[in-house]
Coordinates of C-alpha atoms in Angstrom, one line a residue:
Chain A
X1 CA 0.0 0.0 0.0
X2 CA 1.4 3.6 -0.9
X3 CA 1.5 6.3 1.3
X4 CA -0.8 8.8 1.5
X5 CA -0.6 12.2 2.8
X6 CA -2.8 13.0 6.1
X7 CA -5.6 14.8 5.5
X8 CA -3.8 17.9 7.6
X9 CA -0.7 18.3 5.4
X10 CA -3.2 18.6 2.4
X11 CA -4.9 21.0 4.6
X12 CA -1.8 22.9 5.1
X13 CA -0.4 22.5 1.7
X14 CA -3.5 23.5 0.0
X15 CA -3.9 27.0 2.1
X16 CA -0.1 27.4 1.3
X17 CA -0.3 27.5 -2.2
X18 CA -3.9 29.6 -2.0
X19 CA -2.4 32.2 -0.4
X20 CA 1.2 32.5 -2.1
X21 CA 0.1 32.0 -5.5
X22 CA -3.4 33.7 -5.7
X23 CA -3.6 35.5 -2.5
X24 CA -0.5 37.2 -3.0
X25 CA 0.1 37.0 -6.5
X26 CA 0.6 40.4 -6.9
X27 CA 3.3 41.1 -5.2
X28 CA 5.6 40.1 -7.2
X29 CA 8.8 41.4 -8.9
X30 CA 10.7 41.3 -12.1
X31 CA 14.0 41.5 -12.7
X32 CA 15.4 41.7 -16.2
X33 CA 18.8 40.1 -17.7
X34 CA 20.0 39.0 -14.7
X35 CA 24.0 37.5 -14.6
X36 CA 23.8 33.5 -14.2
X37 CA 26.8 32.2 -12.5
X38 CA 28.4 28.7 -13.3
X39 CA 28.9 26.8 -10.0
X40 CA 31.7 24.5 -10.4
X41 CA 31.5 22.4 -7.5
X42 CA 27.8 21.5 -8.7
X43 CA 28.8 20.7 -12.1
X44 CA 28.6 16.9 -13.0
X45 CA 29.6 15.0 -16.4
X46 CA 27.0 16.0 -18.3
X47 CA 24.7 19.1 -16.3
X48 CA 26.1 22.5 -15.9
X49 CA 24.7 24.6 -13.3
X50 CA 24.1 28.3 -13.3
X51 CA 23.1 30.4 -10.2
X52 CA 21.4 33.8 -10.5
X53 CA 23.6 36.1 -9.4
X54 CA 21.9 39.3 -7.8
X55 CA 22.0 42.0 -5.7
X56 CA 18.3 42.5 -4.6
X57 CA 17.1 43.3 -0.8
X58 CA 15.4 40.8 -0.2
X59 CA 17.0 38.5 -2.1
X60 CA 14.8 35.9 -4.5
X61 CA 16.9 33.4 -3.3
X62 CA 16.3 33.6 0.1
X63 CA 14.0 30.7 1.7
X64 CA 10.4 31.2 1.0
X65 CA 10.8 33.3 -2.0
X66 CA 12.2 32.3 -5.2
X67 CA 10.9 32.0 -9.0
X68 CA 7.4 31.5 -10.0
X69 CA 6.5 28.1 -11.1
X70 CA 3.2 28.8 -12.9
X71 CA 2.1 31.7 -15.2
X72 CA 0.0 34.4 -13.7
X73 CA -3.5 33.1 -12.9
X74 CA -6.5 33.9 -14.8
X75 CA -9.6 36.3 -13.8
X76 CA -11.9 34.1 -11.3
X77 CA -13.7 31.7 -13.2
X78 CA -16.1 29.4 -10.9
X79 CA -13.8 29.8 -8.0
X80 CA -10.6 28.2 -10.4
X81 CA -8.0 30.6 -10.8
X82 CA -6.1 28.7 -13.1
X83 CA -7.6 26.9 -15.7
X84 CA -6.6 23.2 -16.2
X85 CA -5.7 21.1 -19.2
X86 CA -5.2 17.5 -19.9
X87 CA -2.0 16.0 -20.0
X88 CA 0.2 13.7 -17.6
X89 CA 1.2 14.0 -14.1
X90 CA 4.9 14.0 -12.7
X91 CA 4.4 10.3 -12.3
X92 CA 3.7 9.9 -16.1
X93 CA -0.3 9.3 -15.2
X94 CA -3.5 11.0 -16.6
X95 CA -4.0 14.8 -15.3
X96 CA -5.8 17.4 -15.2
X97 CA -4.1 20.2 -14.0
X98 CA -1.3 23.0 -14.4
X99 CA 1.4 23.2 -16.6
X100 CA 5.2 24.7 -15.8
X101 CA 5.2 28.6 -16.5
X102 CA 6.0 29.2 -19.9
X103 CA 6.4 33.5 -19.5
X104 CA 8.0 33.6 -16.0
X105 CA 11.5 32.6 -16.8
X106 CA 13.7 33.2 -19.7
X107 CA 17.0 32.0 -19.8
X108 CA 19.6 34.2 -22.9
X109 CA 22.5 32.9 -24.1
X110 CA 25.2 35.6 -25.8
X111 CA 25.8 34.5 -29.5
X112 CA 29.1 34.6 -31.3
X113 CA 28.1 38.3 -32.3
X114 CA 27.1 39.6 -28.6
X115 CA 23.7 39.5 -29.0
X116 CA 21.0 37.7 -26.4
X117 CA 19.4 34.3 -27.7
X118 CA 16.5 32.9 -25.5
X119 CA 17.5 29.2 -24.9
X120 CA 14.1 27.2 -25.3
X121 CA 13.3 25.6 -22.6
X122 CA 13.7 22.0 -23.6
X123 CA 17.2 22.3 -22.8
X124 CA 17.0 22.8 -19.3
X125 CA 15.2 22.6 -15.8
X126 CA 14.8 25.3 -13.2
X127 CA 15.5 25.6 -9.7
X128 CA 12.6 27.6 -8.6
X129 CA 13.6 27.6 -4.8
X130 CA 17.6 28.4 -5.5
X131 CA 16.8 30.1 -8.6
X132 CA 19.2 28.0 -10.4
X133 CA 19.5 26.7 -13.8
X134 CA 20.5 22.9 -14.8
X135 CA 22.0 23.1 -18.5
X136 CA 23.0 19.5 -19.9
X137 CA 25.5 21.7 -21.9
X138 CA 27.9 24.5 -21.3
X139 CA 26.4 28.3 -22.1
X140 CA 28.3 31.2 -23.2
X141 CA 27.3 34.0 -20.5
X142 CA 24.0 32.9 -19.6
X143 CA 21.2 35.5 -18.5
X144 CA 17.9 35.1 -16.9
X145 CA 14.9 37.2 -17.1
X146 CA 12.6 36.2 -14.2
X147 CA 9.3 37.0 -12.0
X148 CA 10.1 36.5 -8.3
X149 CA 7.9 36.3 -5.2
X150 CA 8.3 39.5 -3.2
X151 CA 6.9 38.3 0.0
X152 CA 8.5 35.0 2.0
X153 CA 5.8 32.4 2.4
X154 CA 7.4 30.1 5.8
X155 CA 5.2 27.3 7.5
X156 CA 7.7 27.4 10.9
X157 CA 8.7 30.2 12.9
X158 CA 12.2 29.4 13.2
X159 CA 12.1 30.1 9.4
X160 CA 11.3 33.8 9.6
X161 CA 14.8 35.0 10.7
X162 CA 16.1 33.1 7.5
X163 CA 14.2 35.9 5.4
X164 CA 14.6 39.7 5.1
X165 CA 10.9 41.1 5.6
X166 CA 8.5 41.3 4.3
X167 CA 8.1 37.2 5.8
X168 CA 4.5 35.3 6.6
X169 CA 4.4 32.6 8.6
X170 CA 1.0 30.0 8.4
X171 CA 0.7 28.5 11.5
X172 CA -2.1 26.0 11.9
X173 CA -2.9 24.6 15.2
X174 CA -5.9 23.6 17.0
X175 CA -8.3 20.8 15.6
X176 CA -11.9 20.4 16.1
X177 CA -13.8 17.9 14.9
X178 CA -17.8 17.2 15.2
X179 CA -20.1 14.4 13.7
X180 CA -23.0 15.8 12.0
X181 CA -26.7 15.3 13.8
X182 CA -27.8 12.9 11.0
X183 CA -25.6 10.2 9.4
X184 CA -21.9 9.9 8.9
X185 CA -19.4 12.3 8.1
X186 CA -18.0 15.5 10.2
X187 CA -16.8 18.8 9.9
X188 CA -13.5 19.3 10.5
X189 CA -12.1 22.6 12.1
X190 CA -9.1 24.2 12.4
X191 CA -7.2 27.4 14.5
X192 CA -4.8 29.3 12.0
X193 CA -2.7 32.3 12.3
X194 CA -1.0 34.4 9.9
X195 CA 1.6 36.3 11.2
X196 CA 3.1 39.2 9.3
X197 CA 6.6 40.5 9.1
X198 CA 7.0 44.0 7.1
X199 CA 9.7 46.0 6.7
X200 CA 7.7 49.8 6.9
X201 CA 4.1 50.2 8.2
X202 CA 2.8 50.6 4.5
X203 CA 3.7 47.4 3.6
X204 CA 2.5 45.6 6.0
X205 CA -0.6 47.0 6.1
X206 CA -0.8 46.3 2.3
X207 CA -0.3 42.8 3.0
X208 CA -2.6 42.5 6.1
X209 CA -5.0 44.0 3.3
X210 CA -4.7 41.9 0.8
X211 CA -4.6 38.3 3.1
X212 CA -7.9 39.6 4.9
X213 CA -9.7 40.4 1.8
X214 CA -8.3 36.9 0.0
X215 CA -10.0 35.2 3.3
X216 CA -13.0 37.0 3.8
X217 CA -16.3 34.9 2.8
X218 CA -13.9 32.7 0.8
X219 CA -12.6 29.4 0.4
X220 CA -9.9 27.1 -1.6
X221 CA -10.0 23.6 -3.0
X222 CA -8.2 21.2 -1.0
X223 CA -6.1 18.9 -3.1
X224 CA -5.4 14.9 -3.2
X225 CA -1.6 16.0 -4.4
X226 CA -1.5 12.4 -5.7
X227 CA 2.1 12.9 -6.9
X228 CA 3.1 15.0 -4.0
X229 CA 3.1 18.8 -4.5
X230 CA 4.5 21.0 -7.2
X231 CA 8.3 21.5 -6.9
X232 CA 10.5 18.1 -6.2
X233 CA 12.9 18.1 -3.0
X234 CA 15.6 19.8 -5.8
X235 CA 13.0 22.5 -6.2
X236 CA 12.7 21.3 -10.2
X237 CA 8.9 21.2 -11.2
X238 CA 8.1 17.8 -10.1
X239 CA 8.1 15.2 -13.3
X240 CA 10.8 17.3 -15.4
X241 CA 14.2 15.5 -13.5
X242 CA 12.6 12.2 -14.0
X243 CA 11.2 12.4 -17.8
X244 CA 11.4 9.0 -19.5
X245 CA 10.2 10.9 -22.5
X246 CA 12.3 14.1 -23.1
X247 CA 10.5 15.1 -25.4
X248 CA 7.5 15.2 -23.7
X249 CA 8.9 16.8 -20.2
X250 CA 7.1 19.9 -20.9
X251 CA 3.7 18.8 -21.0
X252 CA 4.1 17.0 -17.2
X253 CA 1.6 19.0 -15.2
X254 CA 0.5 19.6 -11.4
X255 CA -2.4 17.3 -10.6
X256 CA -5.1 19.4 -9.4
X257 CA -7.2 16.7 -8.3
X258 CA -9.3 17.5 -5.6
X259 CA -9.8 15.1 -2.5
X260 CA -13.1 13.0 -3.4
X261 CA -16.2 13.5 -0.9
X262 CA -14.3 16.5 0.9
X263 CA -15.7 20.4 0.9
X264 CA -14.1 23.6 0.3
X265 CA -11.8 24.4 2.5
X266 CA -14.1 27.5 4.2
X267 CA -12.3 30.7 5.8
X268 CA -14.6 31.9 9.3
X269 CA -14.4 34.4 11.8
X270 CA -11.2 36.5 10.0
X271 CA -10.0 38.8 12.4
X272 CA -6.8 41.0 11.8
X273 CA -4.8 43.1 13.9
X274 CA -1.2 44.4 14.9
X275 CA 1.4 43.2 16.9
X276 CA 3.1 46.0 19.1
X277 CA 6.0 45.0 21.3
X278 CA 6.5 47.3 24.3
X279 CA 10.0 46.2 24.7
X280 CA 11.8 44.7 22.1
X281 CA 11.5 47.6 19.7
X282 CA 15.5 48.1 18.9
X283 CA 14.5 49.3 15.5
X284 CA 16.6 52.4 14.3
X285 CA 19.0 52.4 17.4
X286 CA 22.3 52.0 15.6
X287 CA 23.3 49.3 17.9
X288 CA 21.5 46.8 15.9
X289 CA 23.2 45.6 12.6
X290 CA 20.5 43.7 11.6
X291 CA 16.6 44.6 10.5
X292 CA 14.5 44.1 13.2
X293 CA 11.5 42.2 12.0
X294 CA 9.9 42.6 15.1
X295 CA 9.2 46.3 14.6
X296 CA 6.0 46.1 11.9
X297 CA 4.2 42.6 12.7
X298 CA 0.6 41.7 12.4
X299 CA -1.6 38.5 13.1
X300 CA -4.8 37.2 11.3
X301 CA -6.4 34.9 13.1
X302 CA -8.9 32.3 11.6
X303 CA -10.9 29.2 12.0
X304 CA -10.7 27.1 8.7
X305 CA -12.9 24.3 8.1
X306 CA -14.5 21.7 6.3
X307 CA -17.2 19.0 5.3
X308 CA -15.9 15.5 5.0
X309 CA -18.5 13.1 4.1
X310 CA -15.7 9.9 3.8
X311 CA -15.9 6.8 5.0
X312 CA -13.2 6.1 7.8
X313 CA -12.1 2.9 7.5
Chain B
X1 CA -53.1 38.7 26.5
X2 CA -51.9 40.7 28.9
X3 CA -51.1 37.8 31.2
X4 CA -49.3 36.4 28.6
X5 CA -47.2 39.3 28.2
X6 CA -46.6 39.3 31.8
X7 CA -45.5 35.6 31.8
X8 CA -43.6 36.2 28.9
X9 CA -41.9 39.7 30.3
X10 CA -40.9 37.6 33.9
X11 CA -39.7 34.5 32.1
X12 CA -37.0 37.3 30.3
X13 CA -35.8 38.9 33.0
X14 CA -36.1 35.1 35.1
X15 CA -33.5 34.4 32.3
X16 CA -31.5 36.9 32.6
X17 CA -30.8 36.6 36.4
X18 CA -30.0 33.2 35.8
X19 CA -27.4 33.8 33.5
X20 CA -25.9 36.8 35.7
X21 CA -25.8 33.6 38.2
X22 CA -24.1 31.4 36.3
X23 CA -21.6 33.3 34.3
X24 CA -20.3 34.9 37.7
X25 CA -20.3 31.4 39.0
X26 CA -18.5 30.4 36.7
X27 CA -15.9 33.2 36.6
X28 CA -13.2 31.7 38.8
X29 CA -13.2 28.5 36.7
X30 CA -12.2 30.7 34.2
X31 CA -9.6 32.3 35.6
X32 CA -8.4 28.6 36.8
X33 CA -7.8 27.8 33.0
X34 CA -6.0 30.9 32.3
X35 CA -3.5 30.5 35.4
X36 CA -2.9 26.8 34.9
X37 CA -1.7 27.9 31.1
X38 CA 0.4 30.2 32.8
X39 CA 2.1 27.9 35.0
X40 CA 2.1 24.9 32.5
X41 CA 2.9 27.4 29.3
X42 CA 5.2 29.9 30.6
X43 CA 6.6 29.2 34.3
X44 CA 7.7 26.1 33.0
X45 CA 9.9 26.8 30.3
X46 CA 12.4 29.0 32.0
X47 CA 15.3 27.1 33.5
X48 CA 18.2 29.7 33.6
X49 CA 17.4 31.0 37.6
X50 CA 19.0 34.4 36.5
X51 CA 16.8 35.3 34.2
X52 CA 14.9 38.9 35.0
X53 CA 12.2 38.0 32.7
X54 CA 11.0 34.5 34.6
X55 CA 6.8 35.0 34.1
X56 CA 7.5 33.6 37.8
X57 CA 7.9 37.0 39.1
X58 CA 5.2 38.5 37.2
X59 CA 2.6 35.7 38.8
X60 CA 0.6 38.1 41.4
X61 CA 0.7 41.0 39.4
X62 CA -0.8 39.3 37.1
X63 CA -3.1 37.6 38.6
X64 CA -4.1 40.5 40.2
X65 CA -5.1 41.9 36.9
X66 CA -6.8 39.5 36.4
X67 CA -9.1 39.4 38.7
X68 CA -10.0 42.8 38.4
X69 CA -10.8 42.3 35.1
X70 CA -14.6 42.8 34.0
X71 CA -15.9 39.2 33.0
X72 CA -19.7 39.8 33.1
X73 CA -21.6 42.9 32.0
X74 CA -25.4 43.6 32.2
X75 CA -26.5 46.0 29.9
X76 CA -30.4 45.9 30.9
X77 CA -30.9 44.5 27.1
X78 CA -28.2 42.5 26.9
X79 CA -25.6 40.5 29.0
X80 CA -22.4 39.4 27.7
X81 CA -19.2 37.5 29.6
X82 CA -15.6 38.6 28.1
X83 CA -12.5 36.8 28.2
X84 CA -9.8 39.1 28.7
X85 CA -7.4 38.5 25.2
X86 CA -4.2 39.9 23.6
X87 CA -6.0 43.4 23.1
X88 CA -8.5 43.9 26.4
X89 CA -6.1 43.0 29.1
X90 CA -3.9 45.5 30.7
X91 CA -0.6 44.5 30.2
X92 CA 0.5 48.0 31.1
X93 CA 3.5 48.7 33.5
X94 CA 5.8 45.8 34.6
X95 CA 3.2 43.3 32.3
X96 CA 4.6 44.4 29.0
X97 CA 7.5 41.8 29.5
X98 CA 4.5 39.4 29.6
X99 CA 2.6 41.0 26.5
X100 CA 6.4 40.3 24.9
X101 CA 6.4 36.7 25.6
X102 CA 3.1 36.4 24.8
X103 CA 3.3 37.9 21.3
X104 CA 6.7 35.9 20.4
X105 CA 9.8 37.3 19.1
X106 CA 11.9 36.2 16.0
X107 CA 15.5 36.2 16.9
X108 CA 18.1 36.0 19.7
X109 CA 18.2 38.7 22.7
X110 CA 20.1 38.6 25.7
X111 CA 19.1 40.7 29.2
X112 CA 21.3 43.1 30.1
X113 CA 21.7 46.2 33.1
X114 CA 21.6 49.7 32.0
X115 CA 25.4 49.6 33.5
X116 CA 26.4 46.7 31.3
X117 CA 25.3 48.8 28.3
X118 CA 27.2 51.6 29.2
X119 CA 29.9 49.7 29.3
X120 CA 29.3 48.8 25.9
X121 CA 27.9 51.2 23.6
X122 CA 29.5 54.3 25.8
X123 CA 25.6 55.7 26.2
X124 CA 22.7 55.2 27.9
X125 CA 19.6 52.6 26.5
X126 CA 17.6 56.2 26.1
X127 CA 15.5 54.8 23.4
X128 CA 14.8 51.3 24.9
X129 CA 12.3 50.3 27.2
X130 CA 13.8 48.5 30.4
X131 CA 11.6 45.4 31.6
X132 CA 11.0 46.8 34.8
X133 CA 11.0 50.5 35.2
X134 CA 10.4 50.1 39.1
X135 CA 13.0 49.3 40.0
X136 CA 16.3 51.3 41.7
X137 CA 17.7 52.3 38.3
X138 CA 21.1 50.3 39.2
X139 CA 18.8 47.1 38.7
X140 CA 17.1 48.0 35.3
X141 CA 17.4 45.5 33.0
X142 CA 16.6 45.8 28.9
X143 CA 16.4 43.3 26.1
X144 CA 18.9 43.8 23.5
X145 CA 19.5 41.8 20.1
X146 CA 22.2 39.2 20.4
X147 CA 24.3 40.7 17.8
X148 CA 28.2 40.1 16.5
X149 CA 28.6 43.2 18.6
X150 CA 27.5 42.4 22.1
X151 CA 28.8 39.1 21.4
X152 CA 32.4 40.3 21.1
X153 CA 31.3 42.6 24.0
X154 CA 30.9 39.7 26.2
X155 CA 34.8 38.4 26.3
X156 CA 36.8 42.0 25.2
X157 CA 34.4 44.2 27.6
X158 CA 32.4 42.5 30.4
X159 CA 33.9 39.3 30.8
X160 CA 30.8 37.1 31.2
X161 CA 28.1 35.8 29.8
X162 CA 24.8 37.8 29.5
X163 CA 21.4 35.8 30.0
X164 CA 19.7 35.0 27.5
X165 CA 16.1 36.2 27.4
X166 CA 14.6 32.7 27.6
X167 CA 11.4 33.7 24.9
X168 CA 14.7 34.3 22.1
X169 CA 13.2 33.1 18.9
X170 CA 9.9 31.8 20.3
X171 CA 6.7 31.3 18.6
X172 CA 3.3 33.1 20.5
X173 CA 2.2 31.9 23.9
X174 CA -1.5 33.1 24.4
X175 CA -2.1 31.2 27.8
X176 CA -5.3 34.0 27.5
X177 CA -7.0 32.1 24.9
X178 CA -7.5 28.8 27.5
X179 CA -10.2 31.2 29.5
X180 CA -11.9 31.9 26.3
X181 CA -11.8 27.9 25.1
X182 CA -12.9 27.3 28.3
X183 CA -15.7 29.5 27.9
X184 CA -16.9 28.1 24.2
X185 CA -16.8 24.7 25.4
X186 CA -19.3 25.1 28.3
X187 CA -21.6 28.2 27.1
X188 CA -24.5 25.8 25.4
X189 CA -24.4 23.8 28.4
X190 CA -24.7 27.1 30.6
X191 CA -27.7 28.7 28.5
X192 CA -29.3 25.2 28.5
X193 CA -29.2 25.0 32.4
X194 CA -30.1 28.5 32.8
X195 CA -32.9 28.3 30.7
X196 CA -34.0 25.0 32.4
X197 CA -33.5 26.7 36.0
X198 CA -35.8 29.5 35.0
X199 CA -38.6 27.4 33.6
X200 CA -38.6 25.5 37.0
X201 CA -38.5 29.0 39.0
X202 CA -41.9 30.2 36.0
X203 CA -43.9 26.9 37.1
X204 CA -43.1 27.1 40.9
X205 CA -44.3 30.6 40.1
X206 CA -47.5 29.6 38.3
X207 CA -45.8 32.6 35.4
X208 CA -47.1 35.1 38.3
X209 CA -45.0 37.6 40.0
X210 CA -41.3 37.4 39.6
X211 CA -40.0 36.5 42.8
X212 CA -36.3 36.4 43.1
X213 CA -36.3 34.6 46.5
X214 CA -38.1 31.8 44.9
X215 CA -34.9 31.4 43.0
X216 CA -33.2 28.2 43.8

């Protein structure tokens, strides 16, 4: 028997890719012709890879960030924000789901007479949580042009010091669960906080904004994830690494396949409001070398729940 | 009709004392929860006896605070029972080391005496906040970010080891929200009984004249 994911890590994997690539898929950033950097010491017989080499505060490559995976999503249509297609999952199986972005990273290469050629991307695979690039051959002064989450989406609070604000941190943690009053089934409930790191007031509030408003009176589908979630443990979009058919690696989509006999994932009682702290607020005093990401914090607080009308074995 | 909308007018107000009774009764159960969390969520965690910022020495005050908090308020039309939370208790004076620990903080701080600082950064802490400010000033004590420079300070300038604030790097403690799950585990059951009481106390009544001694 093959394992299955708990029914709380799709939970927590669903509401973590709602809110970092709807929720928040505005805020993000582009940077154009960007130097790629060979690293040696990563370089094997026959893959060559390039690191984006940047100077951006925050920096894309910093945990939580990174390069988008999918194109931008579409206007709302019936509560799906991306439309699916037909194709085959990273596991080679039937799909229907989301292809790799095809508009959110271009890799150049400089030709023998100095000008930029984009490099299709057949001939490579991204690193979307290093913002690397893994070239089965050698490139002459490779450049990227790339789209970049602004705002560090963490799941552990140890994480947010990796980050430079602005961070979020999901943080799901009491469970509630109730049979109905007739027949099977229950609803399933869960406490979450949203804590919120900003760099400036404005920005924080902007965020605060924005994560109410994607919560308020609404929901997300909570998926099956039957081949796991979107980017493999080498952050490469999860099928590409493992092609049998090369020429087919660019039609391997996410699976959006919904759990079977499970609800909406429903957003209640979303209440927002700022953190203050009286004492540690060493912001601006010139004996800190660091930012203090402790200085513009927020907290929305919800109770997200469910209908789950499966059998329990 | 009228004798119904007598009946109906002492049931209301039968309720209504009922439910003054009950959540008041239950009150100190409430403030139980919230204590136990404090010892079990905070008191608990800090091992380093130095440590200025022990929620230990912050118990009574607290406490205190507690229980003058308002926990049931009759508006005539309405009666409602609060919990105090993150924003309606007064964590004002020597609490704010407890609204601290309480909100979390991301990243490494150390305690140190207004002394110790001068020592180190050749000022005084004028823009920080010490964590008790009532206190003899010799005994202030501030949190500061553990940074390369204090760390150096440690072995070139003061030759020992500051504490470490215990709540360095520490997700939010809100031992306030065991009053209010308390609370929204046992409400039905309280507007069940109260309801109940007050039907008994309308029959022994015959739905006559409210009579609060009849109460039982």
């Amino acid at each position: 028997m093959g394992y299955e994911m708990s029914s709380l890590r799709k939970e927590d994997i669903s509401l973590y890719l709602y809110l970092k690539d709807i929720v928040l898929n505005k805020f993000t950033e582009i940077e154009e012709y960007s130097l790629l950097e060979l690293m040696t010491d990563l370089c094997g017989m026959d893959s060559y890879v390039y690191e984006l080499n940047t100077s951006l505060i925050p920096s894309p490559k910093e945990r939580g960030r990174g390069w988008r995976y999918f194109d931008p999503p579409a206007e709302i249509n019936n509560c799906n924000y991306y439309t699916s297609v037909s194709g085959l999952n990273g596991d080679g199986g039937v799909a229907y789901g989301t292809p790799e972005q095809s508009t959110m990273v271009i890799v150049y290469e400089t030709s023998s007479s100095g000008t930029l050629d984009i490099i299709p991307p057949s001939e490579y695979m991204i690193d979307y949580i290093d913002c690397r690039i893994v070239s089965e051959r050698k490139l002459n002064s490779p450049y990227v042009t790339y789209t970049w989450n602004y705002i560090s989406v963490v799941d552990e609070w140890a994480a947010v010091e990796a980050s430079e604000p602005p961070v979020i941190v999901i943080d799901i943690q009491g469970t509630d669960k109730s049979g109905y009053q007739l027949g099977g089934g229950k609803q399933t409930k869960r406490k979450v906080d949203i804590h919120i790191f900003a760099s400036n007031p404005a920005e924080r509030n902007d965020i605060v904004e924005r994560l109410y408003d994607g919560l308020f009176n609404k929901s997300c589908v909570m998926y099956n994830f039957p081949t796991g979630s979107i980017l493999d443990y080498d952050g490469t979009f999860y099928g590409r690494r493992t092609s049998i058919t090369p020429e087919n690696k660019l039609s391997y989509l996410f699976d959006r396949e919904e759990v079977n006999k499970v609800g909406r994932l429903l957003f209640d009682t979303v209440v927002a409001r700022h953190v203050n702290l009286p004492l540690v607020m060493t912001r601006g005093v010139d004996e800190i070398m660091l930012s203090d990401l402790n200085a513009y914090r927020s907290k929305i607080s919800f109770d997200m729940f469910y209908y789950d009308d499966r059998i329990i074995n | 009709m009228n004798n119904i909308k007598k009946v109906s007018t002492n049931f209301n107000e039968i309720v209504r004392q009922q439910l003054i009774l009950k959540f008041n009764d239950e009150v100190p159960y409430v403030k139980q929860a919230i204590m136990q969390a404090y010892d079990e969520l905070l008191i608990g965690v800090v091992t380093d006896r130095k440590s200025k910022t022990n929620p230990l020495f912050y118990k009574d005050e607290f406490e205190e605070r507690l229980n003058n908090f308002i926990y049931v308020k009759d508006r005539n039309d309405d009666i409602t029972i609060s919990i105090p939370d993150m924003d309606t208790f007064d964590f004002s004076g020597r609490l704010r080391v407890l609204k601290n620990i309480m909100e979390g903080a991301t990243g490494i701080y150390v305690e140190i005496s207004a002394l110790d600082f001068e020592q180190i950064f050749n000022k005084q802490p004028v823009n920080i906040d010490p964590i008790d400010e009532y206190v003899p000033k010799k005994d202030t004590i501030y949190i500061i970010r553990y940074n390369s420079k204090v760390r150096q300070a440690e072995s070139n300038i003061l030759d020992k080891k500051l504490v470490r604030y215990p709540f360095s790097n520490s997700p939010p403690i809100d031992i306030l929200q065991a009053g209010q799950d308390y609370v929204d585990n046992n409400i039905d059951l309280w507007l069940t009984k109260a309801i109940k009481t007050s039907e008994d106390i309308l029959i022994q009544n015959r739905g006559g004249i409210y009579r609060p001694w009849a109460m039982k």
